[in-house]
Amino acid sequence: GQQLNQSPQSMFIQEGEDVSMNCTSSSIFNTWLWYKQDPGEGPVLLIALYKAGELTSNGRLTAQFGITRKDSFLNISASIPSDVGIYFCAGTFSNTNAGKSTFGDGTTLTVKP
Amino acid sequence: GAVVSQHPSRVICKSGTSVKIECRSLDFQATTMFWYRQFPKQSLMLMATSNEGSKATYEQGVEKDKFLINHASLTLSTLTVTSAHPEDSSFYICSARGFNSPLHFGNGTRLTVT
């Protein structure tokens, strides 16, 4: 089946630093999604990407859909304490697998004030 | 604001009882809803895919008679954990996707079976 490799698994950074995380897959996707999950809550959609090569920003967040359709990255600029949480990538190839999304294992971000 | 509402957010029940969790899409019609289980510090584990008006499709290893899913309308899916046992204690999350909308998640339900 489809698998996503998300890295890094965890990050410990200083407030103000930039963050970069990525996901790679052995299969192609036609949608990449990035989510943030706070403890005890459901994941919240941050950015949705629909085209290979697409670069999309949401405030301090920027994500790109890789040209090969097998990878995506998420950058966070000038991190702040509330960026703490677990970030998940998800890939979907709508025409197969009943449109189910495949999720990465998450990147746990810790921001030190 | 939230586009997918999940209720209840927390529930404590006694072993042997059944618990129903609701998942509603608030401002779009959800053609497909998904139910997940999440263990601490792990990713989401897909349990089943629910399409309106048809039977849910369960992932391998998920007991369909234990986790009953009903997707009665384009805005509501329910997951019933039947005859719950302590090992069913977990964080259950639903997600929903519409015709032209990405996947949105509910806020999760923390189930504790005593």
Coordinates of N, CA and C in Angstrom, one line a residue:
Chain A
G1 N 0.8 -1.2 0.0 CA 0.0 0.0 0.0 C 0.8 1.3 0.0
Q2 N 0.2 2.4 -0.1 CA 0.9 3.6 -0.1 C 1.4 3.9 1.3
Q3 N 2.6 4.5 1.3 CA 3.3 4.9 2.6 C 3.9 6.2 2.4
L4 N 3.8 7.0 3.5 CA 4.4 8.3 3.6 C 5.5 8.3 4.6
N5 N 6.6 8.9 4.3 CA 7.7 9.0 5.2 C 7.8 10.5 5.6
Q6 N 7.5 10.8 6.8 CA 7.5 12.2 7.3 C 8.7 12.4 8.2
S7 N 9.4 13.5 7.9 CA 10.6 13.8 8.7 C 10.7 15.3 8.9
P8 N 11.4 15.7 10.0 CA 11.8 14.9 11.1 C 10.7 14.4 12.0
Q9 N 11.0 13.4 12.8 CA 10.0 12.9 13.7 C 9.7 14.0 14.8
S10 N 10.7 14.7 15.2 CA 10.5 15.7 16.2 C 11.5 16.8 16.0
M11 N 11.2 18.0 16.5 CA 12.1 19.2 16.4 C 12.0 20.0 17.7
F12 N 13.1 20.4 18.1 CA 13.2 21.3 19.3 C 13.9 22.6 18.8
I13 N 13.1 23.7 18.8 CA 13.7 24.9 18.2 C 13.5 26.1 19.2
Q14 N 14.2 27.2 18.9 CA 14.1 28.4 19.7 C 13.1 29.3 19.0
E15 N 12.3 30.0 19.8 CA 11.4 30.9 19.3 C 12.1 31.9 18.3
G16 N 11.4 32.1 17.2 CA 12.0 33.0 16.2 C 12.7 32.2 15.0
E17 N 13.0 31.0 15.3 CA 13.7 30.2 14.2 C 12.7 29.7 13.2
D18 N 13.2 29.4 12.0 CA 12.4 28.8 10.9 C 12.4 27.3 11.1
V19 N 11.3 26.7 10.6 CA 11.1 25.3 10.7 C 10.8 24.7 9.3
S20 N 11.4 23.5 9.0 CA 11.1 22.9 7.7 C 10.8 21.4 8.0
M21 N 9.8 20.9 7.5 CA 9.5 19.4 7.5 C 9.0 19.0 6.2
N22 N 9.1 17.7 5.9 CA 8.7 17.2 4.6 C 8.2 15.8 4.7
C23 N 7.5 15.4 3.6 CA 6.9 14.1 3.4 C 7.3 13.6 2.1
T24 N 7.7 12.3 2.0 CA 8.0 11.7 0.7 C 7.2 10.4 0.6
S25 N 6.9 10.0 -0.6 CA 6.1 8.9 -0.8 C 6.6 8.0 -1.9
S26 N 6.3 6.7 -1.9 CA 6.7 5.9 -3.0 C 5.7 5.9 -4.1
S27 N 4.6 6.5 -3.9 CA 3.5 6.6 -4.8 C 3.2 8.1 -5.1
I28 N 2.6 8.4 -6.2 CA 2.2 9.7 -6.5 C 0.8 10.1 -5.9
F29 N 0.6 11.3 -5.6 CA -0.6 11.8 -5.1 C -1.1 13.0 -5.9
N30 N -2.4 13.2 -5.9 CA -2.9 14.4 -6.6 C -3.4 15.5 -5.7
T31 N -3.3 15.2 -4.4 CA -3.6 16.2 -3.3 C -2.6 16.0 -2.2
W32 N -2.1 17.1 -1.7 CA -1.3 17.0 -0.5 C -1.9 18.0 0.5
L33 N -2.1 17.5 1.8 CA -2.7 18.3 2.8 C -1.7 18.4 4.0
W34 N -1.7 19.5 4.7 CA -0.9 19.6 5.9 C -1.9 20.0 7.0
Y35 N -1.7 19.3 8.2 CA -2.5 19.5 9.3 C -1.7 19.8 10.6
K36 N -2.3 20.5 11.5 CA -1.7 20.6 12.9 C -2.6 20.1 13.9
Q37 N -2.1 19.3 14.8 CA -2.9 18.8 15.9 C -2.4 19.2 17.3
D38 N -3.3 19.8 18.0 CA -3.0 20.2 19.4 C -3.4 19.0 20.3
P39 N -2.8 18.8 21.5 CA -3.2 17.7 22.4 C -4.7 17.7 22.7
G40 N -5.2 16.5 22.5 CA -6.6 16.3 22.9 C -7.6 16.9 21.9
E41 N -7.1 17.3 20.7 CA -8.0 17.9 19.7 C -7.8 17.2 18.4
G42 N -8.7 17.4 17.5 CA -8.6 16.9 16.1 C -7.6 17.7 15.3
P43 N -7.1 17.1 14.2 CA -6.2 17.9 13.3 C -6.9 19.0 12.7
V44 N -6.3 20.1 12.5 CA -6.8 21.3 11.8 C -6.1 21.5 10.5
L45 N -6.8 21.7 9.4 CA -6.2 21.9 8.1 C -5.4 23.2 8.1
L46 N -4.2 23.1 7.6 CA -3.4 24.3 7.5 C -3.3 24.8 6.0
I47 N -2.9 23.8 5.2 CA -2.7 24.2 3.8 C -3.1 22.9 2.9
A48 N -3.8 23.2 1.8 CA -4.2 22.2 0.8 C -3.5 22.5 -0.5
L49 N -2.9 21.5 -1.1 CA -2.2 21.6 -2.4 C -2.8 20.7 -3.4
Y50 N -3.1 21.2 -4.6 CA -3.8 20.4 -5.6 C -3.0 20.2 -6.9
K51 N -1.9 20.9 -7.1 CA -1.2 20.8 -8.4 C 0.3 20.6 -8.1
A52 N 0.9 19.8 -8.9 CA 2.3 19.6 -8.9 C 3.0 20.9 -9.1
G53 N 4.0 21.2 -8.2 CA 4.7 22.4 -8.3 C 4.1 23.6 -7.5
E54 N 2.8 23.4 -7.1 CA 2.1 24.5 -6.4 C 2.8 24.9 -5.1
L55 N 2.9 26.2 -4.9 CA 3.5 26.8 -3.7 C 2.5 27.6 -3.0
T56 N 2.1 27.3 -1.8 CA 1.0 28.1 -1.2 C 1.4 28.5 0.2
S57 N 1.0 29.7 0.5 CA 1.3 30.3 1.9 C 0.0 30.5 2.7
N58 N 0.1 30.4 4.0 CA -1.0 30.7 4.9 C -0.3 31.4 6.1
G59 N -0.2 32.7 6.0 CA 0.5 33.5 7.1 C 2.0 33.1 7.1
R60 N 2.5 32.6 8.2 CA 3.9 32.3 8.3 C 4.2 30.9 7.8
L61 N 3.2 30.2 7.3 CA 3.3 28.8 6.8 C 3.4 28.9 5.2
T62 N 4.3 28.0 4.7 CA 4.4 27.9 3.3 C 4.6 26.4 3.0
A63 N 3.8 25.9 2.0 CA 3.9 24.5 1.6 C 4.0 24.4 0.1
Q64 N 4.7 23.3 -0.3 CA 4.8 23.1 -1.7 C 4.5 21.6 -2.1
F65 N 3.9 21.5 -3.2 CA 3.6 20.2 -3.8 C 4.7 19.9 -4.8
G66 N 5.4 18.8 -4.5 CA 6.6 18.5 -5.3 C 6.3 18.2 -6.8
I67 N 7.2 18.5 -7.6 CA 7.0 18.3 -9.1 C 6.8 16.9 -9.4
T68 N 7.4 16.0 -8.7 CA 7.2 14.5 -9.0 C 5.9 14.0 -8.4
R69 N 5.2 14.8 -7.7 CA 4.0 14.4 -7.0 C 4.2 13.4 -5.9
K70 N 5.4 13.2 -5.5 CA 5.7 12.2 -4.5 C 6.2 12.8 -3.2
D71 N 6.2 14.1 -3.2 CA 6.7 14.8 -2.0 C 6.1 16.2 -1.7
S72 N 6.2 16.6 -0.5 CA 5.7 17.9 -0.1 C 6.5 18.4 1.1
F73 N 6.7 19.7 1.2 CA 7.3 20.2 2.4 C 6.4 21.3 3.0
L74 N 6.7 21.5 4.3 CA 6.0 22.6 5.0 C 7.0 23.4 5.7
N75 N 7.0 24.7 5.5 CA 7.9 25.6 6.2 C 7.1 26.5 7.2
I76 N 7.7 26.8 8.3 CA 7.1 27.8 9.3 C 8.2 28.8 9.5
S77 N 7.9 30.0 9.3 CA 8.9 31.1 9.5 C 8.6 31.8 10.8
A78 N 9.7 32.2 11.4 CA 9.7 33.0 12.7 C 8.8 32.3 13.7
S79 N 9.1 31.1 14.1 CA 8.2 30.3 15.0 C 7.9 31.1 16.3
I80 N 6.7 30.8 16.8 CA 6.3 31.3 18.1 C 5.8 30.2 19.0
P81 N 5.7 30.4 20.3 CA 5.3 29.3 21.2 C 4.0 28.5 20.8
S82 N 3.1 29.2 20.2 CA 1.8 28.6 19.9 C 1.9 27.7 18.6
D83 N 3.1 27.6 18.0 CA 3.3 26.7 16.9 C 3.5 25.3 17.4
V84 N 3.7 25.2 18.7 CA 3.9 23.8 19.3 C 2.7 22.9 18.9
G85 N 3.0 21.7 18.6 CA 2.0 20.7 18.2 C 2.6 19.6 17.4
I86 N 1.7 18.8 16.8 CA 2.1 17.8 15.9 C 1.6 18.1 14.5
Y87 N 2.5 18.1 13.6 CA 2.1 18.4 12.2 C 2.1 17.1 11.4
F88 N 1.0 16.9 10.7 CA 0.8 15.8 9.8 C 0.7 16.2 8.4
C89 N 1.3 15.4 7.5 CA 1.0 15.5 6.1 C 0.1 14.4 5.7
A90 N -0.7 14.6 4.6 CA -1.6 13.6 4.1 C -1.6 13.7 2.6
G91 N -1.6 12.6 2.0 CA -1.7 12.5 0.5 C -2.9 11.7 0.1
T92 N -3.5 12.2 -1.0 CA -4.7 11.5 -1.5 C -4.5 11.3 -3.0
F93 N -4.9 10.1 -3.5 CA -5.0 10.0 -4.9 C -6.5 9.6 -5.2
S94 N -7.3 10.5 -5.5 CA -8.7 10.4 -5.4 C -9.3 9.3 -6.3
N95 N -8.6 8.9 -7.3 CA -9.2 7.9 -8.2 C -9.0 6.5 -7.8
T96 N -8.2 6.3 -6.7 CA -8.0 4.9 -6.2 C -8.1 4.9 -4.7
N97 N -8.2 3.7 -4.2 CA -8.2 3.6 -2.7 C -9.4 4.3 -2.1
A98 N -10.5 4.4 -2.9 CA -11.7 5.0 -2.3 C -11.4 6.4 -1.9
G99 N -10.4 7.1 -2.4 CA -10.2 8.5 -2.0 C -9.7 8.6 -0.6
K100 N -9.2 7.5 0.0 CA -8.7 7.6 1.3 C -7.3 8.3 1.3
S101 N -7.1 9.0 2.4 CA -5.8 9.7 2.5 C -4.8 8.9 3.3
T102 N -3.6 9.0 2.9 CA -2.5 8.4 3.6 C -1.8 9.4 4.5
F103 N -1.6 9.1 5.7 CA -1.0 10.1 6.6 C 0.4 9.7 7.0
G104 N 1.2 10.8 7.1 CA 2.5 10.6 7.7 C 2.4 10.4 9.2
D105 N 3.5 10.0 9.8 CA 3.5 9.7 11.3 C 3.6 10.9 12.1
G106 N 3.7 12.1 11.5 CA 3.7 13.3 12.3 C 5.1 13.8 12.7
T107 N 5.2 15.2 12.8 CA 6.4 15.8 13.3 C 6.0 16.6 14.5
T108 N 6.6 16.3 15.6 CA 6.3 17.0 16.9 C 7.2 18.2 17.0
L109 N 6.6 19.3 17.1 CA 7.4 20.6 17.2 C 7.3 21.1 18.6
T110 N 8.4 21.4 19.2 CA 8.6 22.1 20.4 C 9.3 23.4 20.2
V111 N 8.7 24.5 20.7 CA 9.3 25.8 20.6 C 9.7 26.4 21.9
K112 N 10.9 26.6 22.1 CA 11.3 27.2 23.4 C 11.3 28.7 23.4
P113 N 10.6 29.3 24.4 CA 10.5 30.8 24.4 C 11.8 31.5 24.5
Chain B
G1 N -14.1 29.0 11.7 CA -14.8 28.2 12.7 C -14.8 26.7 12.2
A2 N -15.2 25.8 13.1 CA -15.2 24.4 12.8 C -16.1 24.1 11.7
V3 N -15.7 23.2 10.8 CA -16.6 22.8 9.7 C -17.1 21.4 9.9
V4 N -16.5 20.7 10.8 CA -16.9 19.4 11.2 C -17.1 19.3 12.7
S5 N -18.2 19.0 13.2 CA -18.5 18.9 14.6 C -18.6 17.5 15.0
Q6 N -17.9 17.2 16.1 CA -18.0 15.8 16.6 C -18.4 15.9 18.1
H7 N -19.3 15.0 18.4 CA -19.9 15.0 19.8 C -20.1 13.6 20.3
P8 N -19.9 13.3 21.6 CA -19.3 14.2 22.6 C -17.8 14.3 22.4
S9 N -17.2 15.3 23.1 CA -15.8 15.4 23.1 C -15.2 14.5 24.1
R10 N -15.9 14.2 25.2 CA -15.4 13.2 26.2 C -16.6 12.3 26.6
V11 N -16.3 11.1 26.8 CA -17.3 10.2 27.4 C -16.7 9.1 28.2
I12 N -17.3 8.9 29.4 CA -16.8 7.8 30.2 C -18.0 6.8 30.4
C13 N -17.7 5.5 30.1 CA -18.8 4.6 30.2 C -18.3 3.3 30.9
K14 N -19.3 2.5 31.3 CA -18.9 1.3 32.0 C -18.7 0.2 31.0
S15 N -17.9 -0.8 31.4 CA -17.7 -1.9 30.5 C -19.0 -2.6 30.2
G16 N -19.2 -3.0 28.9 CA -20.4 -3.7 28.5 C -21.4 -2.8 27.9
T17 N -21.3 -1.5 28.1 CA -22.3 -0.6 27.6 C -21.9 -0.1 26.2
S18 N -22.8 0.5 25.5 CA -22.5 1.0 24.1 C -22.4 2.5 24.1
V19 N -21.6 3.1 23.3 CA -21.4 4.5 23.2 C -21.6 5.0 21.7
K20 N -22.3 6.0 21.5 CA -22.5 6.6 20.2 C -21.8 7.9 20.0
I21 N -21.0 8.0 19.0 CA -20.3 9.3 18.7 C -20.9 9.8 17.4
E22 N -21.2 11.1 17.4 CA -21.7 11.7 16.2 C -20.7 12.6 15.5
C23 N -20.8 12.6 14.2 CA -19.9 13.5 13.3 C -20.8 14.2 12.3
R24 N -20.8 15.5 12.4 CA -21.6 16.3 11.5 C -20.8 17.3 10.7
S25 N -21.1 17.4 9.4 CA -20.4 18.4 8.6 C -21.4 19.6 8.7
L26 N -20.8 20.8 9.0 CA -21.6 22.0 9.3 C -22.1 22.8 8.1
D27 N -21.2 23.0 7.2 CA -21.6 23.9 6.1 C -21.3 23.3 4.7
F28 N -21.2 22.0 4.7 CA -21.1 21.3 3.4 C -21.6 19.9 3.4
Q29 N -21.9 19.4 2.3 CA -22.4 18.0 2.2 C -21.3 17.1 2.1
A30 N -21.2 16.2 3.1 CA -20.1 15.2 3.1 C -20.4 14.0 2.4
T31 N -19.8 13.8 1.2 CA -20.0 12.6 0.4 C -19.3 11.4 1.1
T32 N -18.2 11.7 1.8 CA -17.5 10.6 2.4 C -17.1 11.1 3.8
M33 N -17.3 10.2 4.8 CA -16.7 10.5 6.1 C -15.8 9.3 6.5
F34 N -14.9 9.6 7.3 CA -13.9 8.6 7.7 C -13.8 8.6 9.3
W35 N -13.6 7.4 9.8 CA -13.4 7.3 11.3 C -12.1 6.7 11.6
Y36 N -11.4 7.4 12.5 CA -10.1 7.0 12.9 C -10.0 6.7 14.4
R37 N -8.9 6.0 14.7 CA -8.6 5.8 16.2 C -7.2 6.3 16.3
Q38 N -6.9 7.0 17.4 CA -5.5 7.5 17.6 C -5.0 7.1 18.9
F39 N -3.9 6.5 19.0 CA -3.2 6.1 20.2 C -2.3 7.2 20.6
P40 N -1.9 7.4 21.9 CA -1.0 8.5 22.3 C 0.3 8.5 21.4
K41 N 0.6 9.7 21.0 CA 1.8 10.0 20.3 C 1.9 9.2 19.0
Q42 N 0.8 8.8 18.4 CA 0.8 8.1 17.1 C 0.0 8.8 16.1
S43 N 0.1 8.4 14.9 CA -0.7 8.9 13.8 C -2.1 8.4 13.8
L44 N -2.9 8.8 12.9 CA -4.3 8.4 12.8 C -4.4 7.0 12.2
M45 N -5.2 6.1 12.8 CA -5.4 4.8 12.3 C -6.8 4.8 11.7
L46 N -6.9 4.6 10.4 CA -8.2 4.6 9.7 C -8.9 3.3 10.1
M47 N -10.1 3.5 10.6 CA -11.0 2.4 11.0 C -11.9 2.0 9.8
A48 N -12.6 3.0 9.3 CA -13.6 2.7 8.3 C -13.9 4.0 7.4
T49 N -14.4 3.7 6.2 CA -14.8 4.8 5.3 C -16.3 4.6 5.2
S50 N -17.0 5.8 5.3 CA -18.5 5.8 5.3 C -19.0 6.7 4.2
N51 N -19.8 6.1 3.3 CA -20.4 6.9 2.3 C -21.9 6.9 2.5
E52 N -22.5 8.1 2.3 CA -23.9 8.3 2.6 C -24.8 7.3 1.9
G53 N -25.7 6.6 2.6 CA -26.6 5.7 2.0 C -26.1 4.3 1.7
S54 N -24.8 4.1 2.0 CA -24.3 2.7 1.8 C -23.6 2.2 3.0
K55 N -23.3 0.9 3.0 CA -22.6 0.3 4.1 C -21.1 0.8 4.2
A56 N -20.7 1.0 5.4 CA -19.3 1.4 5.6 C -18.3 0.3 5.1
T57 N -17.2 0.8 4.7 CA -16.1 -0.1 4.4 C -15.0 -0.1 5.5
Y58 N -14.8 -1.2 6.1 CA -13.9 -1.3 7.3 C -12.5 -1.7 6.9
E59 N -11.6 -1.2 7.6 CA -10.2 -1.6 7.3 C -9.9 -3.0 8.0
Q60 N -8.9 -3.6 7.4 CA -8.6 -4.9 7.9 C -8.3 -4.9 9.4
G61 N -8.9 -5.8 10.1 CA -8.7 -5.9 11.6 C -9.7 -5.1 12.4
V62 N -10.5 -4.4 11.8 CA -11.5 -3.6 12.5 C -12.8 -4.4 12.5
E63 N -13.4 -4.7 13.7 CA -14.6 -5.5 13.8 C -15.8 -4.6 13.4
K64 N -16.5 -5.0 12.4 CA -17.7 -4.2 12.0 C -18.8 -4.3 12.9
D65 N -18.9 -5.5 13.6 CA -20.0 -5.6 14.5 C -19.8 -4.9 15.9
K66 N -18.5 -4.6 16.1 CA -18.2 -3.9 17.3 C -18.2 -2.4 17.1
F67 N -17.8 -1.9 16.0 CA -17.8 -0.5 15.6 C -18.8 -0.3 14.5
L68 N -20.1 0.0 14.9 CA -21.2 0.2 14.0 C -21.2 1.6 13.4
I69 N -21.2 1.7 12.1 CA -21.2 3.0 11.5 C -22.4 3.2 10.7
N70 N -23.1 4.3 10.9 CA -24.3 4.7 10.1 C -24.1 6.1 9.5
H71 N -24.3 6.2 8.2 CA -24.1 7.5 7.5 C -25.5 7.7 6.9
A72 N -26.4 8.2 7.7 CA -27.8 8.3 7.3 C -28.1 9.5 6.4
S73 N -27.2 10.5 6.4 CA -27.5 11.7 5.6 C -26.2 12.3 5.2
L74 N -26.2 13.3 4.3 CA -25.0 13.9 3.8 C -24.3 14.8 4.8
T75 N -24.9 14.9 6.0 CA -24.2 15.7 7.0 C -24.0 15.0 8.3
L76 N -24.3 13.7 8.4 CA -24.2 13.1 9.7 C -23.8 11.6 9.5
S77 N -22.7 11.3 10.3 CA -22.3 9.9 10.4 C -22.2 9.6 11.9
T78 N -22.5 8.4 12.3 CA -22.4 8.0 13.7 C -21.5 6.7 13.8
L79 N -20.7 6.7 14.9 CA -20.0 5.5 15.2 C -20.4 5.0 16.6
T80 N -20.9 3.8 16.6 CA -21.3 3.2 17.9 C -20.3 2.1 18.3
V81 N -19.7 2.3 19.5 CA -18.9 1.3 20.0 C -19.7 0.4 20.9
T82 N -20.0 -0.8 20.5 CA -20.9 -1.7 21.2 C -20.1 -2.5 22.2
S83 N -20.8 -2.8 23.3 CA -20.3 -3.6 24.4 C -18.8 -3.2 24.6
A84 N -18.6 -2.0 25.0 CA -17.3 -1.4 25.1 C -16.5 -2.1 26.3
H85 N -15.2 -2.2 26.0 CA -14.3 -2.8 27.0 C -13.2 -1.8 27.3
P86 N -12.5 -1.9 28.4 CA -11.4 -1.0 28.6 C -10.4 -0.8 27.5
E87 N -10.1 -1.9 26.7 CA -9.2 -1.8 25.6 C -9.7 -1.0 24.5
D88 N -11.0 -0.6 24.5 CA -11.6 0.3 23.5 C -11.3 1.7 23.9
S89 N -10.8 2.0 25.1 CA -10.5 3.4 25.4 C -9.5 3.9 24.5
S90 N -9.8 5.1 23.9 CA -9.0 5.7 22.9 C -9.5 7.1 22.5
F91 N -8.8 7.7 21.6 CA -9.2 8.9 21.0 C -9.8 8.6 19.6
Y92 N -11.1 8.9 19.4 CA -11.7 8.6 18.1 C -11.9 9.9 17.4
I93 N -11.6 9.9 16.1 CA -11.7 11.2 15.3 C -12.4 10.9 14.0
C94 N -13.3 11.8 13.6 CA -13.9 11.6 12.3 C -13.4 12.7 11.4
S95 N -13.5 12.4 10.1 CA -13.2 13.5 9.1 C -14.3 13.4 8.0
A96 N -14.4 14.5 7.3 CA -15.4 14.5 6.3 C -14.9 15.3 5.1
R97 N -15.3 14.8 3.9 CA -14.9 15.5 2.7 C -16.1 15.7 1.8
G98 N -16.3 16.8 1.2 CA -17.4 17.1 0.3 C -16.9 17.0 -1.2
F99 N -17.8 17.5 -2.1 CA -17.5 17.4 -3.5 C -16.3 18.2 -3.9
N100 N -16.2 19.4 -3.4 CA -15.1 20.2 -3.8 C -14.4 20.8 -2.5
S101 N -14.3 20.0 -1.5 CA -13.6 20.5 -0.3 C -12.6 19.5 0.2
P102 N -11.5 19.9 0.8 CA -10.5 19.0 1.3 C -11.1 18.3 2.6
L103 N -10.3 17.4 3.1 CA -10.7 16.7 4.2 C -10.6 17.6 5.5
H104 N -11.7 17.6 6.2 CA -11.7 18.3 7.5 C -12.0 17.4 8.6
F105 N -11.4 17.6 9.8 CA -11.5 16.7 10.9 C -12.4 17.3 12.0
G106 N -13.1 16.4 12.7 CA -13.8 16.8 13.9 C -12.8 17.0 15.0
N107 N -13.3 17.4 16.2 CA -12.4 17.7 17.3 C -12.0 16.5 18.2
G108 N -12.5 15.3 17.8 CA -12.2 14.1 18.5 C -13.1 13.8 19.7
T109 N -13.1 12.5 20.0 CA -13.9 12.1 21.2 C -12.9 11.2 22.0
R110 N -12.8 11.6 23.3 CA -11.9 10.8 24.2 C -12.9 9.8 24.9
L111 N -12.7 8.5 24.6 CA -13.6 7.5 25.2 C -12.8 6.8 26.3
T112 N -13.3 6.7 27.5 CA -12.7 6.0 28.6 C -13.7 5.0 29.1
V113 N -13.3 3.7 29.0 CA -14.2 2.6 29.5 C -13.7 2.1 30.8
T114 N -14.5 2.1 31.8 CA -14.1 1.7 33.1 C -14.5 0.3 33.5

